[in-house]
Amino acid sequence: YVRMILHEKGLEYDVRPCTKETKPDWLIDYYDGSVPALRHRKECYTESDVIAQYLDFFFQEPSLSGNRKDTTIASECLDGFFQNVVKYLKHTPDGDDEDEQLKAKLEQALAKIEARLLEGSEGDSRVGPFLVGNGEKITLLDCSLSPKLFHLKIGLQTFKNNSIDIPNQFPSIQKYMDTIFSRDSFEQSSYAEEVVVWGWSNAREN
């Protein structure tokens, strides 16, 4: 999410991965060890959404902000989406009654995104593929949603036998994924599929 924003804005950065054992003292002492963390000059910010807002405010070209009203409407369609993804992908055993209930809730969440991708902004028809307004420009919300859809795609393939048929059930989401996953900013910032599988495999065991 944050790295995709950095690529969209053409900003240079260094990535310094760390584990619980290798976090620097300043991060632990002043920021409770929270990650992700962005250090810029003397400033440090944690939490992805806070970092995203900081980057878009101080590095305004290209802007990744949309009309406030349109952004609010688009945000509402994402409420609870990733929570439903997490609950479904983590649940075992696959295919039991609870699993089916979690799947149904995720499908309801996907249906809200599908509907948003078919709508334009107030009084305007849809002209582009993106989430906010009439879809004309990529925004922070797209940078936030795209890795979550990437995790969902891989999780469904790997753990759920493609139990949700996104291309046929949610064709607008599939088209959106094809568009956003092919952007250079996404390709440069996303994790390899095997890393995503490893992370979810660990989550499903706990």
PDB file of C-alpha atoms in Angstrom:
ATOM      1  CA  TYR A   1       0.000   0.000   0.000  1.00  0.00           C
ATOM      2  CA  VAL A   2       2.569   2.610   1.112  1.00  0.00           C
ATOM      3  CA  ARG A   3       5.205   1.410  -1.347  1.00  0.00           C
ATOM      4  CA  MET A   4       2.677   1.581  -4.177  1.00  0.00           C
ATOM      5  CA  ILE A   5       2.007   5.224  -3.278  1.00  0.00           C
ATOM      6  CA  LEU A   6       5.738   5.947  -3.279  1.00  0.00           C
ATOM      7  CA  HIS A   7       6.020   4.444  -6.760  1.00  0.00           C
ATOM      8  CA  GLU A   8       2.977   6.338  -8.054  1.00  0.00           C
ATOM      9  CA  LYS A   9       4.605   9.578  -6.900  1.00  0.00           C
ATOM     10  CA  GLY A  10       8.033   8.648  -8.212  1.00  0.00           C
ATOM     11  CA  LEU A  11       9.664   9.034  -4.798  1.00  0.00           C
ATOM     12  CA  GLU A  12      12.933   7.305  -3.966  1.00  0.00           C
ATOM     13  CA  TYR A  13      13.051   5.344  -0.733  1.00  0.00           C
ATOM     14  CA  ASP A  14      14.970   2.697   1.158  1.00  0.00           C
ATOM     15  CA  VAL A  15      13.256  -0.371   2.606  1.00  0.00           C
ATOM     16  CA  ARG A  16      14.690  -1.657   5.875  1.00  0.00           C
ATOM     17  CA  PRO A  17      12.928  -4.887   6.824  1.00  0.00           C
ATOM     18  CA  CYS A  18      13.061  -5.853  10.470  1.00  0.00           C
ATOM     19  CA  THR A  19      11.788  -8.581  12.729  1.00  0.00           C
ATOM     20  CA  LYS A  20      10.602  -8.263  16.306  1.00  0.00           C
ATOM     21  CA  GLU A  21      14.163  -8.935  17.403  1.00  0.00           C
ATOM     22  CA  THR A  22      15.863  -6.471  15.019  1.00  0.00           C
ATOM     23  CA  LYS A  23      13.650  -3.388  15.353  1.00  0.00           C
ATOM     24  CA  PRO A  24      15.758  -0.288  16.055  1.00  0.00           C
ATOM     25  CA  ASP A  25      15.666   1.185  19.545  1.00  0.00           C
ATOM     26  CA  TRP A  26      14.173   4.511  18.379  1.00  0.00           C
ATOM     27  CA  LEU A  27      11.203   2.661  16.857  1.00  0.00           C
ATOM     28  CA  ILE A  28      10.573   0.700  20.052  1.00  0.00           C
ATOM     29  CA  ASP A  29      11.189   3.596  22.454  1.00  0.00           C
ATOM     30  CA  TYR A  30       9.154   6.281  20.705  1.00  0.00           C
ATOM     31  CA  TYR A  31       6.662   4.424  18.513  1.00  0.00           C
ATOM     32  CA  ASP A  32       6.018   1.170  20.418  1.00  0.00           C
ATOM     33  CA  GLY A  33       7.728  -0.746  17.630  1.00  0.00           C
ATOM     34  CA  SER A  34       4.829  -0.102  15.245  1.00  0.00           C
ATOM     35  CA  VAL A  35       5.304  -1.002  11.590  1.00  0.00           C
ATOM     36  CA  PRO A  36       5.094   0.050   8.873  1.00  0.00           C
ATOM     37  CA  ALA A  37       6.993   3.196   9.785  1.00  0.00           C
ATOM     38  CA  LEU A  38       8.100   6.024   7.510  1.00  0.00           C
ATOM     39  CA  ARG A  39      11.067   8.224   8.401  1.00  0.00           C
ATOM     40  CA  HIS A  40      11.384  11.431   6.422  1.00  0.00           C
ATOM     41  CA  ARG A  41      13.957  13.954   7.639  1.00  0.00           C
ATOM     42  CA  LYS A  42      13.244  14.294  11.371  1.00  0.00           C
ATOM     43  CA  GLU A  43       9.657  13.054  11.108  1.00  0.00           C
ATOM     44  CA  CYS A  44       8.402   9.522  11.650  1.00  0.00           C
ATOM     45  CA  TYR A  45       4.913   8.223  11.050  1.00  0.00           C
ATOM     46  CA  THR A  46       3.400   4.807  11.647  1.00  0.00           C
ATOM     47  CA  GLU A  47       0.192   3.125  10.407  1.00  0.00           C
ATOM     48  CA  SER A  48      -0.373   2.815   6.678  1.00  0.00           C
ATOM     49  CA  ASP A  49      -3.293   5.248   6.398  1.00  0.00           C
ATOM     50  CA  VAL A  50      -1.435   7.966   8.322  1.00  0.00           C
ATOM     51  CA  ILE A  51       1.654   7.495   6.158  1.00  0.00           C
ATOM     52  CA  ALA A  52      -0.484   7.627   3.007  1.00  0.00           C
ATOM     53  CA  GLN A  53      -2.071  10.924   4.021  1.00  0.00           C
ATOM     54  CA  TYR A  54       1.322  12.373   4.904  1.00  0.00           C
ATOM     55  CA  LEU A  55       2.794  11.453   1.527  1.00  0.00           C
ATOM     56  CA  ASP A  56      -0.133  12.841  -0.421  1.00  0.00           C
ATOM     57  CA  PHE A  57      -0.075  16.109   1.534  1.00  0.00           C
ATOM     58  CA  PHE A  58       3.636  16.828   1.312  1.00  0.00           C
ATOM     59  CA  PHE A  59       4.235  15.344  -2.142  1.00  0.00           C
ATOM     60  CA  GLN A  60       1.221  16.552  -4.043  1.00  0.00           C
ATOM     61  CA  GLU A  61       2.204  15.624  -7.597  1.00  0.00           C
ATOM     62  CA  PRO A  62       0.570  13.559  -8.779  1.00  0.00           C
ATOM     63  CA  SER A  63      -2.295  13.937  -6.336  1.00  0.00           C
ATOM     64  CA  LEU A  64      -3.850  10.692  -5.156  1.00  0.00           C
ATOM     65  CA  SER A  65      -6.787  12.417  -3.464  1.00  0.00           C
ATOM     66  CA  GLY A  66     -10.275  12.454  -4.902  1.00  0.00           C
ATOM     67  CA  ASN A  67     -13.302  14.635  -4.359  1.00  0.00           C
ATOM     68  CA  ARG A  68     -14.203  14.392  -0.657  1.00  0.00           C
ATOM     69  CA  LYS A  69     -17.802  13.323  -1.240  1.00  0.00           C
ATOM     70  CA  ASP A  70     -16.840  10.737  -3.862  1.00  0.00           C
ATOM     71  CA  THR A  71     -14.059   9.423  -1.634  1.00  0.00           C
ATOM     72  CA  THR A  72     -16.476   8.997   1.276  1.00  0.00           C
ATOM     73  CA  ILE A  73     -18.915   7.069  -0.919  1.00  0.00           C
ATOM     74  CA  ALA A  74     -16.141   4.820  -2.219  1.00  0.00           C
ATOM     75  CA  SER A  75     -14.793   4.269   1.297  1.00  0.00           C
ATOM     76  CA  GLU A  76     -18.181   3.062   2.491  1.00  0.00           C
ATOM     77  CA  CYS A  77     -18.198   0.208   0.002  1.00  0.00           C
ATOM     78  CA  LEU A  78     -14.951  -1.071   1.555  1.00  0.00           C
ATOM     79  CA  ASP A  79     -16.199  -1.108   5.142  1.00  0.00           C
ATOM     80  CA  GLY A  80     -15.489  -4.522   6.625  1.00  0.00           C
ATOM     81  CA  PHE A  81     -14.158  -5.964   3.378  1.00  0.00           C
ATOM     82  CA  PHE A  82     -10.686  -6.992   4.489  1.00  0.00           C
ATOM     83  CA  GLN A  83     -11.953  -8.227   7.845  1.00  0.00           C
ATOM     84  CA  ASN A  84     -14.163 -10.628   5.912  1.00  0.00           C
ATOM     85  CA  VAL A  85     -11.229 -11.693   3.750  1.00  0.00           C
ATOM     86  CA  VAL A  86      -9.126 -12.447   6.828  1.00  0.00           C
ATOM     87  CA  LYS A  87     -11.851 -14.402   8.614  1.00  0.00           C
ATOM     88  CA  TYR A  88     -12.583 -16.541   5.559  1.00  0.00           C
ATOM     89  CA  LEU A  89      -9.001 -17.292   4.526  1.00  0.00           C
ATOM     90  CA  LYS A  90      -7.920 -18.102   8.086  1.00  0.00           C
ATOM     91  CA  HIS A  91     -10.845 -20.409   8.830  1.00  0.00           C
ATOM     92  CA  THR A  92     -10.329 -24.147   8.977  1.00  0.00           C
ATOM     93  CA  PRO A  93     -11.612 -26.700   8.245  1.00  0.00           C
ATOM     94  CA  ASP A  94     -12.482 -25.524   4.768  1.00  0.00           C
ATOM     95  CA  GLY A  95     -16.030 -26.212   3.620  1.00  0.00           C
ATOM     96  CA  ASP A  96     -17.742 -26.669   6.994  1.00  0.00           C
ATOM     97  CA  ASP A  97     -20.915 -24.761   7.921  1.00  0.00           C
ATOM     98  CA  GLU A  98     -19.042 -21.861   9.477  1.00  0.00           C
ATOM     99  CA  ASP A  99     -16.796 -21.655   6.433  1.00  0.00           C
ATOM    100  CA  GLU A 100     -19.866 -21.345   4.194  1.00  0.00           C
ATOM    101  CA  GLN A 101     -21.252 -18.568   6.381  1.00  0.00           C
ATOM    102  CA  LEU A 102     -17.954 -16.672   6.215  1.00  0.00           C
ATOM    103  CA  LYS A 103     -17.881 -17.156   2.464  1.00  0.00           C
ATOM    104  CA  ALA A 104     -21.392 -15.687   2.155  1.00  0.00           C
ATOM    105  CA  LYS A 105     -20.386 -12.610   4.159  1.00  0.00           C
ATOM    106  CA  LEU A 106     -17.342 -12.106   1.961  1.00  0.00           C
ATOM    107  CA  GLU A 107     -19.478 -12.395  -1.152  1.00  0.00           C
ATOM    108  CA  GLN A 108     -21.772  -9.700   0.246  1.00  0.00           C
ATOM    109  CA  ALA A 109     -18.765  -7.454   0.802  1.00  0.00           C
ATOM    110  CA  LEU A 110     -17.530  -8.106  -2.738  1.00  0.00           C
ATOM    111  CA  ALA A 111     -20.994  -7.285  -4.096  1.00  0.00           C
ATOM    112  CA  LYS A 112     -20.732  -3.781  -2.603  1.00  0.00           C
ATOM    113  CA  ILE A 113     -17.416  -3.199  -4.369  1.00  0.00           C
ATOM    114  CA  GLU A 114     -18.842  -4.600  -7.602  1.00  0.00           C
ATOM    115  CA  ALA A 115     -21.735  -2.144  -7.413  1.00  0.00           C
ATOM    116  CA  ARG A 116     -19.363   0.791  -6.773  1.00  0.00           C
ATOM    117  CA  LEU A 117     -17.312  -0.105  -9.844  1.00  0.00           C
ATOM    118  CA  LEU A 118     -20.450   0.083 -11.972  1.00  0.00           C
ATOM    119  CA  GLU A 119     -21.440   3.551 -10.732  1.00  0.00           C
ATOM    120  CA  GLY A 120     -20.140   6.986 -11.644  1.00  0.00           C
ATOM    121  CA  SER A 121     -20.019  10.062  -9.461  1.00  0.00           C
ATOM    122  CA  GLU A 122     -23.166  12.052  -8.920  1.00  0.00           C
ATOM    123  CA  GLY A 123     -24.490  13.175 -12.306  1.00  0.00           C
ATOM    124  CA  ASP A 124     -21.571  11.680 -14.244  1.00  0.00           C
ATOM    125  CA  SER A 125     -21.226   8.315 -15.946  1.00  0.00           C
ATOM    126  CA  ARG A 126     -18.222   6.094 -15.298  1.00  0.00           C
ATOM    127  CA  VAL A 127     -15.282   6.893 -17.570  1.00  0.00           C
ATOM    128  CA  GLY A 128     -12.372   5.039 -15.944  1.00  0.00           C
ATOM    129  CA  PRO A 129     -11.508   1.848 -14.062  1.00  0.00           C
ATOM    130  CA  PHE A 130     -10.727   3.216 -10.608  1.00  0.00           C
ATOM    131  CA  LEU A 131     -12.723   3.253  -7.393  1.00  0.00           C
ATOM    132  CA  VAL A 132     -13.498   6.889  -6.593  1.00  0.00           C
ATOM    133  CA  GLY A 133     -16.035   9.007  -8.451  1.00  0.00           C
ATOM    134  CA  ASN A 134     -16.265   8.244 -12.153  1.00  0.00           C
ATOM    135  CA  GLY A 135     -13.078   6.185 -12.005  1.00  0.00           C
ATOM    136  CA  GLU A 136     -10.966   8.641 -13.944  1.00  0.00           C
ATOM    137  CA  LYS A 137      -7.924   8.735 -11.617  1.00  0.00           C
ATOM    138  CA  ILE A 138      -6.159   6.396  -9.263  1.00  0.00           C
ATOM    139  CA  THR A 139      -6.389   7.412  -5.601  1.00  0.00           C
ATOM    140  CA  LEU A 140      -5.142   6.342  -2.185  1.00  0.00           C
ATOM    141  CA  LEU A 141      -8.158   4.032  -1.911  1.00  0.00           C
ATOM    142  CA  ASP A 142      -7.021   2.082  -4.969  1.00  0.00           C
ATOM    143  CA  CYS A 143      -3.525   1.769  -3.515  1.00  0.00           C
ATOM    144  CA  SER A 144      -5.095   0.445  -0.313  1.00  0.00           C
ATOM    145  CA  LEU A 145      -7.534  -1.961  -1.954  1.00  0.00           C
ATOM    146  CA  SER A 146      -5.237  -3.502  -4.551  1.00  0.00           C
ATOM    147  CA  PRO A 147      -2.966  -5.503  -2.194  1.00  0.00           C
ATOM    148  CA  LYS A 148      -6.031  -6.748  -0.304  1.00  0.00           C
ATOM    149  CA  LEU A 149      -7.520  -8.066  -3.536  1.00  0.00           C
ATOM    150  CA  PHE A 150      -4.151  -9.616  -4.373  1.00  0.00           C
ATOM    151  CA  HIS A 151      -4.183 -11.486  -1.062  1.00  0.00           C
ATOM    152  CA  LEU A 152      -7.766 -12.583  -1.711  1.00  0.00           C
ATOM    153  CA  LYS A 153      -6.948 -13.861  -5.188  1.00  0.00           C
ATOM    154  CA  ILE A 154      -3.985 -15.917  -3.985  1.00  0.00           C
ATOM    155  CA  GLY A 155      -5.833 -17.135  -0.883  1.00  0.00           C
ATOM    156  CA  LEU A 156      -8.817 -18.352  -2.872  1.00  0.00           C
ATOM    157  CA  GLN A 157      -6.556 -20.211  -5.295  1.00  0.00           C
ATOM    158  CA  THR A 158      -4.323 -21.741  -2.656  1.00  0.00           C
ATOM    159  CA  PHE A 159      -6.637 -22.563   0.238  1.00  0.00           C
ATOM    160  CA  LYS A 160     -10.257 -22.395  -0.922  1.00  0.00           C
ATOM    161  CA  ASN A 161     -10.192 -24.125  -4.311  1.00  0.00           C
ATOM    162  CA  ASN A 162     -11.465 -20.911  -5.956  1.00  0.00           C
ATOM    163  CA  SER A 163     -14.728 -21.268  -4.045  1.00  0.00           C
ATOM    164  CA  ILE A 164     -15.629 -17.703  -5.065  1.00  0.00           C
ATOM    165  CA  ASP A 165     -15.522 -17.378  -8.841  1.00  0.00           C
ATOM    166  CA  ILE A 166     -14.537 -13.734  -9.138  1.00  0.00           C
ATOM    167  CA  PRO A 167     -14.383 -13.562 -12.971  1.00  0.00           C
ATOM    168  CA  ASN A 168     -17.969 -14.794 -13.308  1.00  0.00           C
ATOM    169  CA  GLN A 169     -19.572 -13.630 -10.058  1.00  0.00           C
ATOM    170  CA  PHE A 170     -17.891 -10.229  -9.940  1.00  0.00           C
ATOM    171  CA  PRO A 171     -16.715  -9.315 -13.470  1.00  0.00           C
ATOM    172  CA  SER A 172     -16.169  -5.629 -12.660  1.00  0.00           C
ATOM    173  CA  ILE A 173     -13.853  -6.556  -9.802  1.00  0.00           C
ATOM    174  CA  GLN A 174     -11.967  -8.909 -12.103  1.00  0.00           C
ATOM    175  CA  LYS A 175     -11.554  -6.123 -14.658  1.00  0.00           C
ATOM    176  CA  TYR A 176     -10.414  -3.790 -11.880  1.00  0.00           C
ATOM    177  CA  MET A 177      -7.864  -6.340 -10.664  1.00  0.00           C
ATOM    178  CA  ASP A 178      -6.525  -6.853 -14.191  1.00  0.00           C
ATOM    179  CA  THR A 179      -6.044  -3.094 -14.523  1.00  0.00           C
ATOM    180  CA  ILE A 180      -4.529  -2.376 -11.130  1.00  0.00           C
ATOM    181  CA  PHE A 181      -2.298  -5.464 -11.024  1.00  0.00           C
ATOM    182  CA  SER A 182      -0.728  -4.476 -14.348  1.00  0.00           C
ATOM    183  CA  ARG A 183       0.317  -1.011 -13.143  1.00  0.00           C
ATOM    184  CA  ASP A 184       4.060  -0.620 -12.744  1.00  0.00           C
ATOM    185  CA  SER A 185       3.579   0.761  -9.220  1.00  0.00           C
ATOM    186  CA  PHE A 186       1.794  -2.422  -8.150  1.00  0.00           C
ATOM    187  CA  GLU A 187       4.244  -4.767  -9.847  1.00  0.00           C
ATOM    188  CA  GLN A 188       7.194  -2.960  -8.234  1.00  0.00           C
ATOM    189  CA  SER A 189       5.698  -2.947  -4.735  1.00  0.00           C
ATOM    190  CA  SER A 190       3.819  -6.225  -4.321  1.00  0.00           C
ATOM    191  CA  TYR A 191       5.164  -9.299  -2.560  1.00  0.00           C
ATOM    192  CA  ALA A 192       5.872 -12.485  -4.473  1.00  0.00           C
ATOM    193  CA  GLU A 193       2.987 -14.957  -4.424  1.00  0.00           C
ATOM    194  CA  GLU A 194       4.975 -17.521  -2.449  1.00  0.00           C
ATOM    195  CA  VAL A 195       5.525 -14.952   0.317  1.00  0.00           C
ATOM    196  CA  VAL A 196       1.782 -14.282   0.502  1.00  0.00           C
ATOM    197  CA  VAL A 197       1.076 -18.024   0.652  1.00  0.00           C
ATOM    198  CA  TRP A 198       3.658 -18.441   3.421  1.00  0.00           C
ATOM    199  CA  GLY A 199       2.061 -15.684   5.477  1.00  0.00           C
ATOM    200  CA  TRP A 200      -1.468 -17.061   5.187  1.00  0.00           C
ATOM    201  CA  SER A 201      -0.262 -20.611   5.843  1.00  0.00           C
ATOM    202  CA  ASN A 202       1.156 -19.437   9.156  1.00  0.00           C
ATOM    203  CA  ALA A 203      -2.017 -17.527   9.975  1.00  0.00           C
ATOM    204  CA  ARG A 204      -4.176 -20.583   9.314  1.00  0.00           C
ATOM    205  CA  GLU A 205      -2.108 -22.638  11.743  1.00  0.00           C
ATOM    206  CA  ASN A 206      -2.598 -20.220  14.632  1.00  0.00           C
TER     207      ASN A 206
END
